[in-house]
Amino acid sequence: MGSGAPLKLVARRHPGYWISGVIVVALLGALVWGFARGNIDWGIVPHYIVSGVIIKGFEKTLLIAALAMILGLVLGTCFAVMRLSNNPVMSAVAWLYVWAFRGTPVLVQLLIWFNLPLVFPSIGIPGLFHVQTVQLITPFLAALLGLGINEGAYLTEIIRGGILSVDSGQTLAAKAHGLSSRQTLAKIILPQAMPAILPTIGNEAIGMLKMSSLAAVIGYMELLESAESIYYVNARVMELLFVASFWYLVATSVTSVGQYYLERHFGRSQVRRRSLADRVLRSLLSKNKARTKEALTSE
Amino acid sequence: MSDGPLLVVENLRKSFGDNEVLRGVSLSCEKAEVVCVIGPSGSGKSTLLHCINHLEAPDSGTIVVADQLIGYEPRRGHLVALKDRDTARQRRDIGMVFQRFNLFPHLTVLDNVTLAPRLARGVAKREADEIGMKMLASVGLSNRRDSFARELSGGQQQRVAIARALAMGPKLILFDEPTSALDPELVGEVLKVMRDLAEEGMTMVVVTHELQFAREVANTVVFMDDGVVVERGRPEEVLLNPKADRTRLFIARLVGDGKEK
């Protein structure tokens, strides 16, 4: 202390980091080694990854997940608004919907939709039209209804939370300026609820991609059902489950990346200052050179 | 329109649960008059403003703005609450400026100002933008048209909020403690805009703690306490020679606070 040259500051060493790191890597290596030497024919995995049946199944997985998610979003928005309505009947019905569909396993719901023909052999409006329910409720439709309506129940709660997170002063201001309730919701509340809702919706979309595999039990030929249909014949069970996992990982990874950009678009522009690039682009688009210069020099 | 007052509030009562916030408030405001409402917090001033444009439904009493009964219509010996749409229509003539500005954070400054004229009055975008720019110019903020609320100071935000209220062409503007949430050095720019408005003949009801503003700009000062109007009159009467003890006490306390700053 005191006189002399100032002492150099050095970071503390952590030998524990190295030891625990080596142990974890060794365990991981053992796992990989085990699977590599195990009774699995890795050679055929790439072949099946690009095989026609699997690709077709993957497409159907993407299709059902996307459609069910859209159905869920529509239902979720409607029921969230109903849940917040002053009309006690509306609010109670929305509560009941969430209670019923969030409270039962989605697998059970899928089976119920698929077996609906047992309850109603034929449906229609008397005198107008009639259909055999068995022909109407295809595995596709049962999967769409089961997954979408179940998802809607979860999204109802998520969207309701987002709406409630918007400052109540916003509603006051909108109403005070003569906007109707509907305009207030569409133009003021929902746009501001988006940043709060989006991260969770991204998670739900990833969940939906995986949950769609449940549709295999009602015979919808999505990714898992396609993989199963192959290993029922050639008994390469693990190989084909890994093939399916590969495509699930691709889909969920791409969705995560999309979610990241969506969040950045909605979230950051709401809270933080616009980035330099964004400001320059905006002013370029508005063809105002003076402002561009200003944006560049003010940084 | 008749020659009567622009705003008439009669015997207004409003409770929240067991708490009776307004206990029979009556008030009137002529065209081009500035009425300043002062009083301790919790005296019901904000609730009074919220009732005037029916953001809160009163329990009893009536409010008439420009010969229109607000929020209700007489029908078979009763006053029946209006439809949501009709209340919204009535509010278009009554501007409001909030303590915490309540600008729409997802919209630019100009869109904040033009949104209501476009949605509620159906004005075309181009025309709305023209009106909006004129209003922004009148509060000295034409150069911030593309900014967002979070990029502005509190004083600027409140001036945008005033422009937003003006863009609807209101007959009356309600100010709910417009400078209470501002840093002291920003209060002046907002009061200046309000002063200009008053000089141009805008009818204003201003809930405020700015006694100096009340003295210089108001035609009438109303002192409220505990849900009733205690005293009303010309500013120099109420502010300089208050008759009621409660008024005197309140003003002394406010002036005392001002000195400490």
Coordinates of C-alpha atoms in Angstrom, one line a residue:
Chain A
M1 CA 0.0 0.0 0.0
G2 CA 1.0 3.6 -0.3
S3 CA 4.1 4.3 -2.4
G4 CA 5.5 2.6 -5.5
A5 CA 4.0 1.5 -8.8
P6 CA 0.3 0.5 -8.6
L7 CA -0.2 -3.2 -8.4
K8 CA -1.8 -4.9 -11.4
L9 CA -5.3 -6.2 -11.0
V10 CA -5.7 -9.9 -11.8
A11 CA -8.8 -12.1 -12.1
R12 CA -9.1 -14.9 -9.6
R13 CA -8.5 -18.4 -11.0
H14 CA -11.2 -21.0 -10.8
P15 CA -9.8 -24.5 -11.0
G16 CA -13.2 -25.9 -10.0
Y17 CA -14.6 -24.7 -13.4
W18 CA -12.0 -26.8 -15.2
I19 CA -12.5 -29.9 -13.1
S20 CA -16.4 -29.8 -13.4
G21 CA -16.1 -29.0 -17.1
V22 CA -13.9 -32.0 -17.8
I23 CA -16.2 -34.3 -15.8
V24 CA -19.3 -33.2 -17.7
V25 CA -17.7 -33.5 -21.1
A26 CA -16.4 -37.0 -20.2
L27 CA -19.9 -38.1 -19.2
L28 CA -21.4 -36.6 -22.4
G29 CA -18.7 -38.4 -24.4
A30 CA -19.6 -41.7 -22.8
L31 CA -23.2 -41.2 -23.7
V32 CA -22.4 -40.5 -27.3
W33 CA -20.0 -43.4 -27.5
G34 CA -22.6 -45.7 -26.0
F35 CA -25.2 -44.7 -28.6
A36 CA -22.6 -44.9 -31.4
R37 CA -21.6 -48.4 -30.5
G38 CA -25.1 -49.5 -29.5
N39 CA -27.5 -51.6 -31.5
I40 CA -28.5 -48.8 -33.9
D41 CA -27.9 -48.7 -37.6
W42 CA -27.0 -45.1 -38.0
G43 CA -26.3 -45.6 -41.7
I44 CA -30.0 -45.7 -42.6
V45 CA -31.0 -42.6 -40.6
P46 CA -30.0 -40.1 -43.3
H47 CA -31.8 -42.2 -45.9
Y48 CA -35.0 -42.1 -44.0
I49 CA -34.7 -38.4 -43.1
V50 CA -35.2 -37.5 -46.7
S51 CA -37.5 -40.4 -47.6
G52 CA -40.9 -39.5 -49.2
V53 CA -43.1 -40.8 -46.4
I54 CA -41.2 -38.9 -43.7
I55 CA -41.2 -35.6 -45.7
K56 CA -44.9 -36.0 -46.3
G57 CA -45.5 -36.6 -42.6
F58 CA -43.3 -33.6 -41.7
E59 CA -45.4 -31.4 -44.1
K60 CA -48.6 -32.6 -42.4
T61 CA -47.1 -31.8 -39.0
L62 CA -46.3 -28.3 -40.1
L63 CA -49.8 -27.9 -41.6
I64 CA -51.8 -29.2 -38.6
A65 CA -49.6 -27.2 -36.2
A66 CA -50.0 -24.0 -38.1
L67 CA -53.8 -24.4 -38.6
A68 CA -54.4 -25.4 -35.0
M69 CA -52.4 -22.4 -33.9
I70 CA -54.4 -20.1 -36.1
L71 CA -57.7 -21.6 -34.7
G72 CA -56.3 -21.2 -31.2
L73 CA -55.4 -17.6 -31.8
V74 CA -58.9 -16.7 -33.1
L75 CA -60.6 -18.6 -30.3
G76 CA -58.2 -17.2 -27.7
T77 CA -58.8 -13.6 -28.8
C78 CA -62.6 -14.0 -28.8
F79 CA -62.8 -15.7 -25.5
A80 CA -60.2 -13.3 -23.9
V81 CA -62.5 -10.4 -24.8
M82 CA -65.6 -12.3 -23.6
R83 CA -63.8 -13.1 -20.4
L84 CA -63.2 -9.4 -19.8
S85 CA -66.7 -8.4 -20.9
N86 CA -69.1 -6.7 -18.4
N87 CA -71.7 -9.2 -19.5
P88 CA -71.6 -11.9 -16.8
V89 CA -73.0 -14.6 -19.1
M90 CA -70.2 -13.9 -21.7
S91 CA -67.6 -13.9 -18.9
A92 CA -68.9 -17.1 -17.4
V93 CA -69.0 -18.9 -20.7
A94 CA -65.4 -18.0 -21.4
W95 CA -64.4 -19.1 -18.0
L96 CA -66.2 -22.4 -18.6
Y97 CA -64.4 -22.9 -21.9
V98 CA -61.0 -22.4 -20.3
W99 CA -61.9 -24.6 -17.4
A100 CA -63.0 -27.5 -19.5
F101 CA -60.4 -27.5 -22.2
R102 CA -57.4 -26.6 -20.0
G103 CA -58.5 -29.1 -17.4
T104 CA -58.6 -32.2 -19.5
P105 CA -55.7 -33.8 -21.3
V106 CA -55.4 -32.9 -25.0
L107 CA -55.0 -36.6 -25.8
V108 CA -58.4 -37.3 -24.3
Q109 CA -59.9 -34.3 -26.2
L110 CA -58.4 -35.7 -29.5
L111 CA -60.1 -39.1 -28.8
I112 CA -63.4 -37.4 -28.0
W113 CA -63.4 -35.4 -31.2
F114 CA -62.4 -38.5 -33.2
N115 CA -65.1 -40.7 -31.6
L116 CA -67.8 -38.0 -31.9
P117 CA -69.7 -40.2 -34.5
L118 CA -70.5 -42.6 -31.6
V119 CA -72.7 -39.8 -30.1
F120 CA -74.1 -38.3 -33.2
P121 CA -74.2 -40.8 -36.1
S122 CA -75.3 -38.0 -38.4
I123 CA -75.5 -34.3 -38.0
G124 CA -77.1 -31.4 -40.0
I125 CA -80.0 -29.0 -40.0
P126 CA -83.3 -30.7 -40.5
G127 CA -84.7 -30.1 -43.9
L128 CA -81.4 -28.4 -45.1
F129 CA -78.6 -30.9 -45.1
H130 CA -77.5 -34.1 -43.5
V131 CA -74.1 -35.8 -43.3
Q132 CA -72.8 -39.0 -41.8
T133 CA -70.5 -37.8 -38.9
V134 CA -68.0 -40.6 -39.7
Q135 CA -67.4 -39.1 -43.1
L136 CA -67.2 -35.6 -41.7
I137 CA -64.8 -36.2 -38.7
T138 CA -61.7 -37.2 -40.5
P139 CA -58.5 -37.7 -38.6
F140 CA -57.4 -34.3 -39.9
L141 CA -60.5 -32.5 -38.7
A142 CA -60.5 -34.3 -35.3
A143 CA -56.8 -33.3 -34.9
L144 CA -57.5 -29.7 -35.9
L145 CA -60.4 -29.3 -33.5
G146 CA -58.7 -31.2 -30.7
L147 CA -55.4 -29.3 -30.9
G148 CA -56.9 -25.9 -31.9
I149 CA -59.6 -25.7 -29.3
N150 CA -57.3 -26.9 -26.6
E151 CA -54.7 -24.3 -27.6
G152 CA -57.4 -21.6 -27.7
A153 CA -58.1 -22.2 -24.0
Y154 CA -54.4 -21.6 -23.1
L155 CA -54.2 -18.6 -25.4
T156 CA -57.4 -17.1 -23.9
E157 CA -55.5 -16.8 -20.6
I158 CA -52.4 -15.5 -22.2
I159 CA -54.2 -12.8 -24.3
R160 CA -56.3 -11.8 -21.3
G161 CA -53.2 -11.3 -19.3
G162 CA -51.7 -9.2 -22.1
I163 CA -54.8 -7.0 -22.3
L164 CA -54.8 -6.5 -18.5
S165 CA -51.1 -5.5 -18.7
V166 CA -52.0 -2.4 -20.7
D167 CA -52.3 0.7 -18.5
S168 CA -55.9 1.6 -17.7
G169 CA -55.2 5.2 -18.6
Q170 CA -55.0 4.1 -22.2
T171 CA -58.6 3.1 -22.2
L172 CA -59.6 6.3 -20.5
A173 CA -57.8 8.4 -23.0
A174 CA -59.2 6.5 -26.0
K175 CA -62.8 6.7 -24.6
A176 CA -62.4 10.4 -23.6
H177 CA -61.6 11.1 -27.2
G178 CA -64.8 9.5 -28.4
L179 CA -63.5 6.1 -29.6
S180 CA -66.0 3.2 -29.3
S181 CA -65.1 0.2 -27.2
R182 CA -64.3 -1.8 -30.3
Q183 CA -62.0 0.8 -31.7
T184 CA -60.3 1.1 -28.3
L185 CA -59.7 -2.6 -28.2
A186 CA -58.5 -2.9 -31.8
K187 CA -56.4 0.3 -32.1
I188 CA -55.2 1.0 -28.6
I189 CA -55.3 -2.1 -26.4
L190 CA -54.4 -5.1 -28.6
P191 CA -51.4 -3.4 -30.3
Q192 CA -50.0 -2.6 -26.9
A193 CA -50.7 -6.0 -25.5
M194 CA -48.7 -7.6 -28.3
P195 CA -45.2 -7.2 -26.7
A196 CA -46.4 -8.9 -23.6
I197 CA -48.2 -11.7 -25.4
L198 CA -45.7 -12.5 -28.2
P199 CA -43.0 -14.4 -26.3
T200 CA -45.5 -16.7 -24.8
I201 CA -47.2 -17.3 -28.1
G202 CA -43.8 -18.3 -29.6
N203 CA -43.5 -20.8 -26.8
E204 CA -47.0 -22.1 -27.5
A205 CA -46.2 -22.5 -31.2
I206 CA -43.1 -24.6 -30.3
G207 CA -45.3 -26.6 -28.0
M208 CA -47.9 -27.0 -30.7
L209 CA -45.3 -28.5 -33.1
K210 CA -44.5 -31.2 -30.6
M211 CA -48.1 -31.7 -29.3
S212 CA -49.3 -32.4 -32.9
S213 CA -47.5 -35.7 -32.5
L214 CA -50.4 -36.8 -30.3
A215 CA -52.6 -36.8 -33.5
A216 CA -50.8 -40.1 -34.3
V217 CA -53.1 -41.9 -32.0
I218 CA -56.2 -41.0 -34.1
G219 CA -54.4 -42.1 -37.3
Y220 CA -53.5 -38.7 -38.7
M221 CA -50.4 -39.3 -40.8
E222 CA -48.2 -36.6 -39.3
L223 CA -44.5 -37.1 -38.7
L224 CA -44.6 -39.5 -35.8
E225 CA -47.4 -41.6 -37.4
S226 CA -45.3 -41.8 -40.6
A227 CA -42.2 -42.9 -38.7
E228 CA -44.3 -45.5 -36.9
S229 CA -45.8 -46.8 -40.2
I230 CA -42.3 -47.5 -41.4
Y231 CA -40.9 -49.2 -38.3
Y232 CA -44.0 -51.4 -38.0
V233 CA -42.7 -52.9 -41.2
N234 CA -38.9 -52.9 -40.8
A235 CA -38.6 -52.9 -37.0
R236 CA -36.0 -50.1 -37.1
V237 CA -37.8 -48.4 -34.1
M238 CA -35.1 -46.3 -32.6
E239 CA -33.7 -45.3 -36.0
L240 CA -37.0 -43.9 -37.1
L241 CA -37.8 -42.2 -33.8
F242 CA -34.4 -40.4 -34.2
V243 CA -35.5 -39.5 -37.8
A244 CA -38.7 -37.9 -36.4
S245 CA -36.8 -36.2 -33.7
F246 CA -34.4 -34.6 -36.2
W247 CA -37.3 -33.0 -38.1
Y248 CA -39.0 -31.9 -34.8
L249 CA -35.7 -30.2 -33.9
V250 CA -35.5 -28.5 -37.2
A251 CA -39.0 -27.1 -36.9
T252 CA -38.7 -25.9 -33.3
S253 CA -35.3 -24.3 -34.0
V254 CA -36.7 -22.4 -37.0
T255 CA -39.6 -21.3 -34.9
S256 CA -37.3 -20.1 -32.1
V257 CA -35.4 -18.0 -34.5
G258 CA -38.6 -16.5 -35.9
Q259 CA -39.8 -15.8 -32.4
Y260 CA -36.5 -14.0 -31.6
Y261 CA -37.0 -11.7 -34.6
L262 CA -40.7 -11.1 -33.9
E263 CA -40.0 -10.2 -30.3
R264 CA -37.2 -7.9 -31.3
H265 CA -39.5 -6.2 -33.8
F266 CA -42.4 -5.7 -31.3
G267 CA -40.6 -5.6 -27.9
R268 CA -37.6 -3.5 -28.5
S269 CA -39.3 -0.8 -30.6
Q270 CA -41.8 -0.4 -27.8
V271 CA -39.4 0.1 -24.9
R272 CA -36.0 1.2 -26.2
R273 CA -34.9 4.0 -28.5
R274 CA -35.0 3.1 -32.1
S275 CA -31.6 1.9 -33.3
L276 CA -29.4 4.1 -35.5
A277 CA -29.9 1.8 -38.5
D278 CA -33.6 1.9 -37.9
R279 CA -33.7 5.7 -37.7
V280 CA -31.6 6.1 -40.8
L281 CA -33.8 3.7 -42.7
R282 CA -37.0 5.4 -41.6
S283 CA -35.7 8.8 -42.6
L284 CA -34.4 7.4 -45.9
L285 CA -37.9 6.0 -46.6
S286 CA -39.5 9.3 -45.9
K287 CA -37.1 10.8 -48.4
N288 CA -35.9 13.5 -46.1
K289 CA -32.2 13.9 -46.5
A290 CA -31.8 16.6 -43.9
R291 CA -33.3 14.3 -41.3
T292 CA -31.0 11.4 -42.3
K293 CA -28.0 13.6 -41.8
E294 CA -29.4 14.7 -38.4
A295 CA -29.9 11.1 -37.4
L296 CA -26.4 10.2 -38.4
T297 CA -24.7 13.1 -36.7
S298 CA -26.7 13.0 -33.5
E299 CA -25.3 9.6 -32.7
Chain B
M1 CA -77.8 26.9 -29.0
S2 CA -79.3 28.8 -26.1
D3 CA -77.4 31.6 -24.3
G4 CA -77.2 29.6 -21.1
P5 CA -74.0 28.2 -19.7
L6 CA -72.1 25.7 -21.8
L7 CA -71.7 23.4 -18.9
V8 CA -74.2 22.8 -16.1
V9 CA -73.6 20.3 -13.4
E10 CA -76.4 19.9 -11.0
N11 CA -76.4 18.1 -7.6
L12 CA -73.9 15.4 -8.7
R13 CA -73.4 12.5 -6.4
K14 CA -71.0 9.6 -6.8
S15 CA -69.9 6.9 -4.4
F16 CA -67.2 4.2 -4.8
G17 CA -68.4 1.5 -2.4
D18 CA -69.0 3.1 1.0
N19 CA -66.9 6.1 0.1
E20 CA -69.1 9.0 -1.1
V21 CA -66.7 11.0 -3.2
L22 CA -69.2 13.6 -4.6
R23 CA -72.0 14.8 -2.2
G24 CA -74.1 17.0 -4.3
V25 CA -71.8 19.1 -6.5
S26 CA -73.3 21.9 -8.7
L27 CA -71.2 23.9 -11.1
S28 CA -71.6 25.9 -14.2
C29 CA -69.3 27.3 -16.8
E30 CA -70.1 29.9 -19.5
K31 CA -68.8 29.7 -23.0
A32 CA -65.2 30.9 -23.2
E33 CA -65.0 30.8 -19.4
V34 CA -62.1 29.3 -17.5
V35 CA -63.1 27.6 -14.3
C36 CA -60.2 26.4 -12.0
V37 CA -61.1 23.8 -9.4
I38 CA -58.8 23.6 -6.5
G39 CA -58.9 21.5 -3.3
P40 CA -57.0 18.9 -1.4
S41 CA -56.4 15.5 -2.9
G42 CA -59.4 13.1 -2.3
S43 CA -61.8 16.0 -2.4
G44 CA -63.5 14.6 -5.5
K45 CA -62.1 17.0 -8.2
S46 CA -60.9 14.3 -10.6
T47 CA -64.1 12.3 -10.1
L48 CA -66.1 15.4 -11.0
L49 CA -64.2 15.7 -14.3
H50 CA -64.6 12.0 -15.0
C51 CA -68.3 12.3 -14.5
I52 CA -68.5 15.3 -16.9
N53 CA -67.5 13.3 -19.9
H54 CA -69.1 10.1 -18.4
L55 CA -66.0 8.1 -17.9
E56 CA -67.6 7.6 -14.6
A57 CA -71.4 7.2 -14.4
P58 CA -72.8 9.4 -11.6
D59 CA -75.1 7.9 -9.0
S60 CA -77.5 10.9 -9.2
G61 CA -77.5 14.4 -10.6
T62 CA -77.3 15.7 -14.1
I63 CA -74.7 17.1 -16.4
V64 CA -75.5 19.2 -19.5
V65 CA -72.9 20.2 -22.0
A66 CA -74.0 22.5 -24.9
D67 CA -77.7 21.7 -24.2
Q68 CA -77.0 18.0 -24.3
L69 CA -77.7 15.8 -21.3
I70 CA -74.5 13.7 -20.9
G71 CA -74.8 9.9 -20.7
Y72 CA -78.6 9.7 -20.3
E73 CA -81.8 10.4 -22.1
P74 CA -85.2 11.2 -20.6
R75 CA -87.7 8.4 -21.4
R76 CA -91.0 7.7 -19.6
G77 CA -90.2 9.7 -16.6
H78 CA -86.8 8.2 -16.1
L79 CA -83.3 9.1 -17.2
V80 CA -82.1 6.1 -19.1
A81 CA -78.4 5.5 -19.8
L82 CA -77.4 6.1 -23.4
K83 CA -75.9 3.4 -25.6
D84 CA -72.1 3.1 -25.7
R85 CA -72.0 4.6 -29.2
D86 CA -74.1 7.6 -28.2
T87 CA -71.9 8.3 -25.1
A88 CA -68.9 8.1 -27.4
R89 CA -70.4 10.6 -29.7
Q90 CA -71.1 13.0 -26.9
R91 CA -67.5 12.7 -25.7
R92 CA -66.2 14.0 -29.1
D93 CA -67.2 17.5 -28.1
I94 CA -65.5 17.3 -24.7
G95 CA -61.7 17.2 -24.8
M96 CA -59.7 15.8 -21.9
V97 CA -56.1 16.2 -20.7
F98 CA -54.8 13.8 -18.1
Q99 CA -52.4 14.2 -15.3
R100 CA -50.2 11.4 -16.6
F101 CA -50.6 12.5 -20.3
N102 CA -51.8 9.0 -21.4
L103 CA -50.4 9.4 -24.9
F104 CA -50.7 6.2 -27.0
P105 CA -47.1 4.9 -26.8
H106 CA -47.3 2.7 -29.9
L107 CA -48.2 5.7 -32.2
T108 CA -46.1 8.6 -33.4
V109 CA -46.9 12.1 -32.1
L110 CA -48.9 13.0 -35.2
D111 CA -50.8 9.7 -35.2
N112 CA -51.7 10.4 -31.5
V113 CA -53.2 13.6 -32.6
T114 CA -55.0 12.3 -35.7
L115 CA -56.3 9.0 -34.5
A116 CA -59.4 10.2 -32.8
P117 CA -60.5 12.5 -35.6
R118 CA -60.0 9.7 -38.1
L119 CA -61.7 6.9 -36.1
A120 CA -64.3 8.9 -34.2
R121 CA -65.1 11.6 -36.7
G122 CA -64.3 9.8 -39.9
V123 CA -61.9 12.5 -41.2
A124 CA -59.8 11.4 -44.1
K125 CA -56.2 10.8 -43.3
R126 CA -54.8 13.6 -45.4
E127 CA -57.2 16.2 -43.9
A128 CA -56.6 14.7 -40.4
D129 CA -52.8 15.1 -40.9
E130 CA -53.4 18.7 -41.9
I131 CA -55.5 19.4 -38.8
G132 CA -53.0 17.5 -36.7
M133 CA -50.0 19.5 -37.9
K134 CA -51.9 22.7 -37.2
M135 CA -52.6 21.6 -33.7
L136 CA -49.0 20.5 -33.2
A137 CA -47.8 23.9 -34.4
S138 CA -50.1 25.6 -31.9
V139 CA -48.4 23.8 -29.1
G140 CA -45.0 24.4 -30.7
L141 CA -44.2 20.8 -31.5
S142 CA -44.5 20.5 -35.3
N143 CA -40.9 19.3 -35.5
R144 CA -41.6 16.2 -33.3
R145 CA -44.4 14.8 -35.5
D146 CA -42.6 11.5 -36.1
S147 CA -41.3 11.0 -32.5
F148 CA -42.8 8.6 -30.0
A149 CA -44.0 9.7 -26.6
R150 CA -41.1 8.0 -24.8
E151 CA -38.7 10.3 -26.7
L152 CA -40.3 13.4 -25.4
S153 CA -40.0 15.2 -22.1
G154 CA -43.0 15.3 -19.8
G155 CA -43.8 18.9 -20.8
Q156 CA -43.7 18.0 -24.5
Q157 CA -45.9 14.9 -23.9
Q158 CA -48.5 17.0 -22.1
R159 CA -48.4 19.6 -25.0
V160 CA -49.0 16.7 -27.5
A161 CA -51.9 15.6 -25.3
I162 CA -53.4 19.1 -25.5
A163 CA -53.0 19.1 -29.3
R164 CA -54.7 15.6 -29.3
A165 CA -57.7 17.0 -27.4
L166 CA -57.8 20.1 -29.6
A167 CA -57.8 18.1 -32.8
M168 CA -61.3 16.9 -32.1
G169 CA -62.5 20.5 -32.1
P170 CA -64.1 20.3 -28.7
K171 CA -66.5 22.8 -27.2
L172 CA -65.0 22.3 -23.8
I173 CA -61.7 20.9 -22.5
L174 CA -61.3 19.3 -19.1
F175 CA -57.8 19.4 -17.6
D176 CA -57.1 16.9 -14.8
E177 CA -54.1 18.3 -12.9
P178 CA -52.2 18.7 -16.1
T179 CA -48.9 19.8 -14.5
S180 CA -48.9 17.6 -11.4
A181 CA -46.8 14.9 -12.9
L182 CA -44.2 17.3 -14.4
D183 CA -40.8 18.2 -13.2
P184 CA -41.0 21.8 -11.9
E185 CA -39.0 23.3 -14.7
L186 CA -41.4 21.9 -17.3
V187 CA -44.6 23.3 -15.8
G188 CA -44.2 26.7 -17.4
E189 CA -44.3 25.5 -21.0
V190 CA -47.6 23.6 -20.4
L191 CA -49.2 26.5 -18.5
K192 CA -48.2 28.8 -21.4
V193 CA -50.1 26.7 -23.9
M194 CA -53.1 26.6 -21.6
R195 CA -52.9 30.4 -21.2
D196 CA -52.9 30.8 -25.0
L197 CA -55.9 28.6 -25.3
A198 CA -57.8 30.6 -22.7
E199 CA -57.0 33.8 -24.5
E200 CA -58.3 32.3 -27.7
G201 CA -61.6 31.8 -26.0
M202 CA -61.6 28.0 -25.3
T203 CA -63.9 26.9 -22.5
M204 CA -61.9 25.1 -19.9
V205 CA -62.4 23.4 -16.6
V206 CA -59.0 23.0 -14.9
V207 CA -58.3 20.9 -11.8
T208 CA -55.0 22.3 -10.6
H209 CA -52.7 23.1 -7.7
E210 CA -51.2 26.0 -9.7
L211 CA -52.6 28.9 -7.7
Q212 CA -50.8 31.5 -9.7
F213 CA -52.2 30.2 -12.9
A214 CA -55.7 30.1 -11.3
R215 CA -55.3 33.7 -10.2
E216 CA -54.1 35.0 -13.6
V217 CA -56.2 32.9 -16.0
A218 CA -59.3 31.7 -14.3
N219 CA -62.6 33.6 -14.5
T220 CA -64.0 31.6 -11.7
V221 CA -62.2 29.6 -8.9
V222 CA -64.0 26.8 -7.2
F223 CA -62.7 25.3 -3.9
M224 CA -63.8 21.7 -3.3
D225 CA -63.3 19.7 -0.1
D226 CA -64.7 16.4 1.0
G227 CA -67.0 16.0 -2.0
V228 CA -68.7 19.4 -1.8
V229 CA -68.1 22.9 -3.3
V230 CA -67.0 24.9 -0.3
E231 CA -66.5 28.2 -2.0
R232 CA -66.7 29.7 -5.5
G233 CA -66.1 33.2 -6.9
R234 CA -63.7 35.4 -8.8
P235 CA -60.1 34.3 -8.3
E236 CA -59.1 37.3 -6.2
E237 CA -62.0 36.7 -3.9
V238 CA -61.4 33.0 -3.3
L239 CA -57.7 33.0 -3.4
L240 CA -56.9 36.2 -1.7
N241 CA -59.9 36.7 0.6
P242 CA -61.3 33.3 1.2
K243 CA -64.5 33.3 3.4
A244 CA -64.4 29.7 4.6
D245 CA -61.8 28.5 7.1
R246 CA -61.2 25.4 5.1
T247 CA -60.3 27.4 2.0
R248 CA -58.0 29.7 4.0
L249 CA -56.2 26.7 5.5
F250 CA -55.8 24.9 2.2
I251 CA -54.4 28.0 0.5
A252 CA -52.1 28.8 3.4
R253 CA -50.7 25.2 3.2
L254 CA -50.2 25.3 -0.5
V255 CA -48.5 28.7 -0.4
G256 CA -46.3 27.5 2.5
D257 CA -45.3 24.4 0.4
G258 CA -44.4 26.7 -2.5
K259 CA -42.0 28.7 -0.4
E260 CA -40.1 25.7 0.8
K261 CA -39.3 24.7 -2.7

